[in-house]
Coordinates of C-alpha atoms in Angstrom, one line a residue:
M1 CA 0.0 0.0 0.0
S2 CA 1.3 3.5 -0.9
T3 CA -0.3 6.9 -0.2
Y4 CA 0.4 10.0 -2.2
W5 CA -0.4 13.4 -0.7
C6 CA -1.1 15.9 -3.5
E7 CA -0.8 19.7 -3.1
H8 CA -3.6 20.0 -5.6
A9 CA -5.3 17.2 -7.7
V10 CA -7.9 17.1 -10.4
L11 CA -10.8 15.0 -9.2
P12 CA -14.0 14.2 -11.1
G13 CA -15.6 17.4 -9.7
G14 CA -12.6 19.6 -10.4
A15 CA -9.3 20.6 -8.8
R16 CA -9.1 20.2 -5.0
R17 CA -6.4 21.0 -2.6
H18 CA -4.5 18.7 -0.1
V19 CA -5.7 15.4 -1.6
R20 CA -4.6 12.0 -0.2
V21 CA -4.7 9.2 -2.8
V22 CA -4.4 5.8 -1.1
T23 CA -3.3 2.9 -3.4
D24 CA -3.1 -0.8 -2.9
R25 CA -2.0 -3.4 -5.4
G26 CA -1.9 -0.9 -8.2
R27 CA -5.4 0.5 -7.7
I28 CA -6.8 3.6 -5.9
V29 CA -8.7 2.5 -2.8
E30 CA -9.5 5.9 -1.3
V31 CA -9.3 9.6 -2.3
I32 CA -9.6 12.2 0.5
A33 CA -9.6 16.0 -0.2
E34 CA -8.6 18.7 2.4
S35 CA -6.5 16.1 4.2
A36 CA -3.4 16.7 6.2
I37 CA -0.1 15.0 5.4
E38 CA 0.4 11.8 7.4
P39 CA 3.6 9.9 8.2
G40 CA 4.7 7.8 5.3
D41 CA 2.9 9.9 2.6
V42 CA 4.7 10.6 -0.6
V43 CA 4.3 14.3 -1.3
L44 CA 3.5 15.4 -4.8
H45 CA 3.8 19.2 -5.3
G46 CA 2.0 21.2 -8.0
L47 CA -1.1 19.8 -9.7
V48 CA -1.7 16.1 -9.9
L49 CA -3.6 14.9 -13.0
P50 CA -5.0 11.4 -13.8
G51 CA -2.8 9.3 -16.0
L52 CA -2.4 10.6 -19.5
A53 CA -2.9 8.1 -22.4
N54 CA -0.9 7.9 -25.6
A55 CA -3.5 6.2 -27.8
H56 CA -1.3 5.7 -30.9
S57 CA 2.3 4.9 -31.0
H58 CA 4.8 3.3 -33.4
A59 CA 7.8 3.0 -31.1
F60 CA 10.4 2.4 -33.8
H61 CA 9.5 5.6 -35.7
R62 CA 11.3 7.5 -32.9
A63 CA 14.6 6.8 -34.6
L64 CA 13.6 9.0 -37.5
R65 CA 13.2 12.2 -35.4
G66 CA 15.2 15.1 -36.7
R67 CA 16.3 13.1 -39.8
T68 CA 13.5 13.6 -42.3
H69 CA 13.5 17.4 -42.9
G70 CA 16.3 17.9 -45.4
E71 CA 14.2 17.6 -48.6
E72 CA 10.7 18.3 -49.8
G73 CA 8.2 15.5 -49.8
N74 CA 5.1 14.2 -48.1
F75 CA 3.8 11.2 -46.1
W76 CA 4.8 8.8 -48.9
T77 CA 8.4 9.9 -49.2
W78 CA 8.7 9.9 -45.4
R79 CA 7.4 6.3 -45.4
D80 CA 10.3 5.2 -47.6
G81 CA 12.7 6.2 -44.8
M82 CA 10.5 4.5 -42.2
Y83 CA 10.6 1.2 -44.2
A84 CA 14.4 1.4 -44.5
L85 CA 14.6 1.8 -40.7
A86 CA 12.3 -1.2 -40.1
D87 CA 14.7 -3.4 -42.0
H88 CA 17.4 -3.0 -39.3
L89 CA 15.3 -4.2 -36.3
D90 CA 15.3 -7.5 -34.6
P91 CA 13.8 -8.5 -31.2
D92 CA 16.8 -7.5 -29.2
S93 CA 17.4 -4.1 -30.9
Y94 CA 13.6 -3.4 -30.8
R95 CA 13.4 -4.1 -27.1
R96 CA 16.2 -1.7 -26.4
L97 CA 14.8 1.0 -28.6
A98 CA 11.3 0.6 -27.3
T99 CA 12.4 0.6 -23.7
A100 CA 14.1 4.0 -24.3
V101 CA 11.1 5.4 -26.2
F102 CA 8.6 4.2 -23.6
A103 CA 10.8 5.7 -20.8
E104 CA 10.7 9.0 -22.7
M105 CA 6.9 8.8 -22.8
V106 CA 6.7 8.2 -19.0
L107 CA 9.1 11.0 -18.3
A108 CA 6.8 13.3 -20.4
G109 CA 3.7 12.3 -18.4
Y110 CA 2.2 9.4 -20.4
T111 CA 1.1 6.5 -18.2
A112 CA -0.5 4.3 -20.8
V113 CA 0.3 3.6 -24.5
G114 CA -1.4 1.9 -27.4
E115 CA 1.4 0.4 -29.5
F116 CA 0.1 -0.1 -33.0
H117 CA 2.3 -3.1 -33.7
Y118 CA 2.9 -4.4 -37.2
L119 CA 6.6 -5.3 -37.3
H120 CA 6.0 -8.9 -36.6
H121 CA 8.5 -11.1 -38.4
G122 CA 12.1 -11.3 -39.6
P123 CA 13.5 -10.2 -43.0
S124 CA 11.5 -11.4 -46.0
G125 CA 8.6 -12.3 -43.6
R126 CA 10.4 -15.3 -42.0
P127 CA 8.8 -15.9 -38.6
Y128 CA 11.1 -16.0 -35.6
D129 CA 11.2 -19.2 -33.5
D130 CA 8.7 -17.4 -31.3
P131 CA 6.3 -15.9 -33.8
N132 CA 5.4 -13.2 -31.3
A133 CA 9.1 -12.4 -30.5
M134 CA 8.7 -8.7 -31.6
G135 CA 5.5 -8.3 -29.6
A136 CA 7.2 -9.8 -26.6
A137 CA 10.0 -7.3 -27.0
L138 CA 7.5 -4.5 -26.7
V139 CA 5.9 -6.1 -23.6
E140 CA 9.3 -6.4 -21.9
A141 CA 10.2 -2.8 -22.9
A142 CA 6.9 -1.4 -21.4
A143 CA 7.5 -3.3 -18.1
A144 CA 11.1 -2.0 -17.9
A145 CA 10.0 1.6 -18.6
G146 CA 7.0 1.4 -16.3
I147 CA 4.2 2.2 -18.7
R148 CA 0.8 0.6 -19.0
L149 CA 0.6 -1.1 -22.5
T150 CA -2.1 -2.2 -24.9
L151 CA -0.4 -4.2 -27.6
L152 CA -2.5 -3.4 -30.7
D153 CA -1.5 -6.4 -32.8
T154 CA -2.0 -5.3 -36.4
V155 CA -3.3 -7.1 -39.5
Y156 CA -1.3 -6.2 -42.6
L157 CA -2.0 -8.2 -45.8
A158 CA -1.6 -6.0 -48.9
G159 CA 1.1 -3.6 -50.1
G160 CA -1.4 -0.8 -50.9
L161 CA -4.5 0.1 -52.8
T162 CA -5.1 1.6 -56.2
G163 CA -8.2 2.1 -58.3
S164 CA -7.4 -1.3 -59.8
G165 CA -7.2 -3.1 -56.6
H166 CA -4.8 -4.1 -53.8
L167 CA -1.0 -4.4 -54.5
P168 CA 1.2 -7.3 -53.5
L169 CA 3.5 -6.8 -50.5
D170 CA 7.0 -5.5 -51.2
E171 CA 10.1 -6.9 -49.6
V172 CA 10.0 -4.8 -46.4
Q173 CA 6.2 -5.2 -46.0
Q174 CA 6.6 -9.0 -45.9
R175 CA 7.8 -8.5 -42.3
F176 CA 4.5 -6.9 -41.4
S177 CA 2.2 -9.7 -42.7
D178 CA 1.0 -13.1 -41.5
G179 CA -0.2 -13.9 -45.0
S180 CA -3.9 -14.1 -44.1
A181 CA -6.4 -13.0 -41.5
E182 CA -6.7 -16.6 -40.3
A183 CA -2.9 -16.8 -39.8
W184 CA -3.0 -13.5 -37.9
I185 CA -5.7 -15.0 -35.5
E186 CA -3.6 -18.1 -35.0
R187 CA -0.5 -16.1 -34.1
V188 CA -2.2 -13.6 -31.8
S189 CA -3.9 -16.5 -30.0
G190 CA -0.5 -17.2 -28.5
L191 CA -0.3 -13.9 -26.7
R192 CA -1.0 -14.1 -23.0
P193 CA -1.7 -10.7 -21.4
G194 CA -0.4 -10.1 -18.0
L195 CA -0.1 -7.5 -15.2
G196 CA 0.2 -4.0 -16.8
W197 CA -0.5 -5.0 -20.4
R198 CA -3.4 -6.1 -22.5
V199 CA -4.0 -7.2 -26.1
G200 CA -5.9 -5.2 -28.7
A201 CA -6.5 -5.7 -32.4
A202 CA -5.7 -3.4 -35.3
V203 CA -6.4 -3.1 -39.0
H204 CA -3.5 -1.2 -40.5
S205 CA -5.8 0.5 -43.0
V206 CA -8.2 -0.3 -45.9
R207 CA -5.1 0.0 -48.0
A208 CA -3.4 -2.9 -46.3
V209 CA -6.4 -5.1 -45.5
P210 CA -8.7 -6.2 -48.3
C211 CA -12.4 -5.8 -47.6
D212 CA -13.1 -9.5 -47.6
D213 CA -10.8 -9.9 -44.5
L214 CA -12.2 -7.1 -42.4
A215 CA -15.2 -8.8 -40.9
L216 CA -13.1 -11.7 -39.6
V217 CA -10.8 -9.3 -37.8
G218 CA -13.8 -7.4 -36.3
D219 CA -15.5 -10.6 -35.2
T220 CA -12.3 -11.7 -33.5
A221 CA -12.0 -8.4 -31.6
R222 CA -15.6 -8.6 -30.4
R223 CA -15.3 -12.3 -29.4
E224 CA -12.1 -11.6 -27.4
Q225 CA -13.4 -8.3 -26.1
W226 CA -10.4 -6.4 -27.5
P227 CA -10.3 -2.8 -28.5
L228 CA -10.0 -2.4 -32.2
H229 CA -7.9 0.3 -33.9
A230 CA -7.4 1.3 -37.6
H231 CA -5.7 4.1 -39.5
L232 CA -8.4 6.0 -41.3
S233 CA -8.3 8.6 -44.1
E234 CA -4.9 10.0 -43.2
Q235 CA -4.2 11.0 -46.8
P236 CA -6.5 12.1 -49.6
G237 CA -4.8 9.4 -51.8
E238 CA -6.2 6.7 -49.6
N239 CA -9.7 8.0 -50.0
L240 CA -9.4 8.3 -53.8
A241 CA -8.1 4.8 -54.2
C242 CA -10.8 3.4 -51.9
E243 CA -13.6 5.2 -53.7
A244 CA -12.3 4.2 -57.1
F245 CA -12.0 0.5 -56.3
Y246 CA -14.7 -0.1 -53.7
G247 CA -17.0 2.8 -54.6
R248 CA -17.1 3.9 -51.0
T249 CA -15.0 5.9 -48.5
P250 CA -12.7 4.0 -46.1
A251 CA -15.1 4.8 -43.2
R252 CA -18.0 3.4 -45.1
V253 CA -16.1 0.2 -45.9
L254 CA -15.3 -0.3 -42.2
A255 CA -18.9 0.5 -41.3
D256 CA -20.3 -1.9 -43.9
E257 CA -18.1 -4.7 -42.6
G258 CA -19.2 -4.2 -39.0
L259 CA -16.0 -2.7 -37.6
L260 CA -17.4 0.5 -36.2
G261 CA -18.6 0.6 -32.6
G262 CA -18.0 1.8 -29.1
T263 CA -14.7 -0.1 -28.7
T264 CA -13.3 1.0 -32.1
S265 CA -10.8 3.8 -32.5
L266 CA -10.0 5.4 -35.9
V267 CA -6.5 7.0 -36.0
H268 CA -6.1 10.4 -37.8
A269 CA -9.6 10.5 -39.3
T270 CA -8.3 13.6 -41.2
H271 CA -10.1 13.6 -44.5
L272 CA -13.7 12.7 -43.7
T273 CA -16.9 13.5 -45.5
D274 CA -20.0 14.6 -43.6
D275 CA -21.3 11.1 -44.0
D276 CA -18.1 9.7 -42.5
V277 CA -18.4 12.0 -39.5
A278 CA -22.0 10.8 -38.9
L279 CA -20.9 7.1 -39.2
L280 CA -18.2 7.5 -36.6
G281 CA -20.3 9.6 -34.3
G282 CA -23.4 7.4 -34.6
A283 CA -21.3 4.3 -33.7
G284 CA -19.8 6.0 -30.7
S285 CA -16.3 5.3 -32.0
C286 CA -13.2 7.1 -30.9
A287 CA -11.1 9.3 -33.2
V288 CA -7.4 9.4 -32.2
F289 CA -5.8 12.6 -33.3
C290 CA -2.0 12.9 -33.5
P291 CA -1.5 16.7 -34.1
T292 CA 2.3 16.8 -33.9
T293 CA 2.6 14.0 -36.4
E294 CA -0.2 15.3 -38.7
R295 CA 1.5 18.6 -39.0
D296 CA 4.9 17.1 -39.3
L297 CA 3.8 14.9 -42.2
A298 CA 1.6 17.7 -43.8
D299 CA -1.4 15.4 -43.4
G300 CA -4.0 18.1 -42.7
I301 CA -6.4 19.1 -39.9
G302 CA -9.1 16.6 -39.0
P303 CA -12.7 17.6 -38.0
A304 CA -12.4 17.2 -34.3
R305 CA -15.2 19.4 -33.2
A306 CA -17.6 18.0 -35.8
L307 CA -16.8 14.4 -34.7
A308 CA -17.4 15.3 -31.0
E309 CA -20.7 16.9 -31.8
A310 CA -21.7 13.8 -33.8
G311 CA -21.1 11.6 -30.8
A312 CA -17.6 10.4 -31.3
R313 CA -15.0 10.2 -28.5
L314 CA -11.6 11.8 -29.0
A315 CA -8.2 10.8 -27.9
V316 CA -4.6 11.7 -28.8
G317 CA -1.4 9.9 -29.6
S318 CA 2.2 10.8 -30.5
D319 CA 2.3 8.3 -33.5
Q320 CA 5.8 8.8 -35.0
H321 CA 7.2 10.6 -32.0
A322 CA 8.4 13.7 -33.8
V323 CA 7.3 15.2 -30.4
V324 CA 6.7 13.3 -27.2
D325 CA 4.6 15.7 -25.1
P326 CA 1.0 14.9 -24.1
F327 CA 0.3 18.6 -23.4
E328 CA 1.3 19.5 -26.9
E329 CA -0.8 16.8 -28.4
V330 CA -4.0 17.6 -26.6
R331 CA -3.5 21.4 -26.9
G332 CA -3.0 20.7 -30.7
V333 CA -6.5 19.5 -31.0
E334 CA -7.9 22.8 -29.8
M335 CA -5.3 24.9 -31.7
H336 CA -5.9 23.2 -35.0
E337 CA -9.6 23.7 -34.5
R338 CA -8.9 27.4 -34.0
L339 CA -6.9 27.6 -37.2
A340 CA -9.6 25.9 -39.2
S341 CA -12.6 27.7 -37.6
L342 CA -11.1 31.1 -36.8
E343 CA -12.8 30.7 -33.3
R344 CA -11.4 30.1 -29.9
G345 CA -12.7 27.8 -27.2
R346 CA -13.7 24.9 -29.5
F347 CA -13.0 22.6 -26.6
S348 CA -13.3 23.5 -22.9
P349 CA -10.5 22.8 -20.4
S350 CA -12.5 19.8 -19.1
D351 CA -13.0 18.5 -22.6
L352 CA -9.3 18.5 -23.2
L353 CA -8.6 16.8 -20.0
A354 CA -11.1 14.0 -20.8
I355 CA -9.4 13.6 -24.3
A356 CA -6.0 13.2 -22.7
T357 CA -7.1 10.9 -19.9
L358 CA -10.5 9.2 -19.6
D359 CA -11.3 8.8 -23.3
G360 CA -7.7 7.8 -24.1
Y361 CA -7.8 5.0 -21.5
H362 CA -11.2 3.9 -22.9
S363 CA -9.7 3.8 -26.4
L364 CA -7.0 1.4 -25.1
G365 CA -9.3 -1.0 -23.3
W366 CA -8.7 0.4 -19.8
P367 CA -12.1 1.7 -18.8
D368 CA -10.9 1.8 -15.2
G369 CA -8.2 4.4 -15.9
G370 CA -7.9 8.1 -16.6
I371 CA -9.6 9.3 -13.4
L372 CA -8.6 9.8 -9.8
A373 CA -11.3 7.9 -8.0
S374 CA -11.7 4.7 -5.9
N375 CA -11.6 1.4 -7.8
H376 CA -9.6 2.8 -10.7
V377 CA -6.0 2.2 -11.6
A378 CA -3.4 4.2 -9.6
D379 CA -1.9 6.3 -12.4
L380 CA -1.0 9.9 -11.5
V381 CA 1.0 12.7 -13.1
A382 CA 2.4 15.7 -11.1
V383 CA 2.9 18.9 -13.0
R384 CA 4.7 22.0 -11.8
T385 CA 2.6 25.1 -11.3
D386 CA 5.5 27.4 -10.7
S387 CA 7.7 26.9 -13.8
P388 CA 8.4 29.7 -16.3
R389 CA 5.6 28.2 -18.4
T390 CA 2.9 27.5 -15.8
A391 CA 3.5 30.3 -13.2
G392 CA 0.3 32.2 -12.8
C393 CA -2.0 29.7 -14.6
A394 CA -5.4 28.9 -13.3
L395 CA -5.4 25.3 -12.2
D396 CA -8.0 24.3 -14.7
Q397 CA -6.0 25.7 -17.6
V398 CA -2.6 24.2 -17.0
L399 CA -3.0 22.0 -20.0
Y400 CA -2.8 25.1 -22.2
A401 CA 0.6 26.2 -20.8
A402 CA 2.5 23.1 -19.5
T403 CA 5.0 21.0 -21.4
S404 CA 6.6 17.7 -20.7
A405 CA 9.4 19.6 -19.0
D406 CA 7.0 20.5 -16.2
V407 CA 6.3 16.9 -15.2
T408 CA 8.0 16.1 -12.0
D409 CA 6.5 12.8 -10.8
V410 CA 4.7 9.9 -12.5
V411 CA 3.0 7.0 -10.8
V412 CA 1.9 4.0 -12.8
G413 CA 0.0 1.2 -11.1
G414 CA 0.9 2.7 -7.7
E415 CA 4.7 2.6 -8.6
H416 CA 6.6 5.8 -8.4
V417 CA 8.3 5.5 -11.8
V418 CA 9.4 9.2 -12.2
S419 CA 10.5 11.1 -9.1
G420 CA 11.7 14.6 -9.0
G421 CA 12.0 14.6 -12.8
Q422 CA 14.2 11.5 -12.9
H423 CA 13.1 8.2 -14.5
R424 CA 14.0 5.1 -12.5
L425 CA 16.1 3.8 -15.5
G426 CA 18.4 6.8 -15.2
D427 CA 19.5 9.0 -18.2
V428 CA 16.7 8.5 -20.8
G429 CA 18.6 10.7 -23.3
R430 CA 21.5 8.3 -23.1
L431 CA 19.3 5.3 -23.5
L432 CA 17.7 6.8 -26.6
A433 CA 21.1 7.8 -28.1
E434 CA 22.5 4.4 -27.7
S435 CA 19.5 2.4 -28.9
I436 CA 19.0 4.7 -31.9
S437 CA 22.6 4.6 -33.0
A438 CA 22.4 0.8 -33.0
V439 CA 19.7 0.7 -35.6
R440 CA 20.8 3.7 -37.7
R441 CA 23.6 1.9 -39.4

């Protein structure tokens, strides 16, 4: 049992002062406001938030940060560099890299991550002796870094989509594929979730999974009670190809195959029609926005406000990790809306907090997270309120001003993983530099 005494904490009814959070076996058992410090309490200064969820991550993309800006291009040219990087990874190097990346996330304030995992096999698609060796590397990395993990094991069957149909897998993409949806199910059945991590399903995209295979994936996710994620309409080219071949938008294809619902999350959801927005909202699905990636790759600005008004949930992710900062991501949802609408206050402070916490956890299959209340997971993030960025802020508007540099303490499952701005693994910058240099040969 551990007890954390918070100078201020955000509870379901708003910010309160002098809050004691009592935890036992990784869960919150009692929350008491206006409470005095007691012997043995761990003191957390500043403002304590519920755990912050990173609902969309590709851990190995972190090795591309600061290396893709020398020439003009777009998402597709960036992808060439990403594929070249993937060719250098094996279970050992992936574990080391992912450990450092996940540690960077925790240091920034993320307490849960959805790893959209499609790098399954060895070169030319040859399975490792353990067909889930790459997934196991991610599980080990998350445990070492102290972050809650949903392993979103991804179906990837085709090399792309044109108006004439799906393309065969290229040499690099062979590593991503099990060959069929049935083979994916067989491999994923070998995963045994444990303490601190869960399994989810993912459809890479309608580009990479033919329509005839989608229903089987959706049925499996429902039967196993897994969250289901998919990239959706990140690029206009995806929409054009889908409409030319299937006569429908990607969102309509997913809806027609039964993949939309309350446990489904659509990543990016940038280039949607009004009908697409109504489909996602009517199904109560979640749209996962990744603002720092979407602007880095010149993807565009998605219709966040319209989706929320239609009934969709919203969450955020750091995707390719050009930036690892939960405050920048959630703030980006509001700021992009301001640019698109020429209006401020498109989302309230409480809306943004829910996007970063409660709805992000829900997207990842942790409905008992993202809130400081009894019978929920004991994930807490302490943020300075006296830094050059946050000094003078109203407590309910810290999300608009703070950055990852203001995070001092992070508790995940009751464990004090970051204390005084230091991760338990030590120098995270050194871990990143060493692990990235090993795969950038």
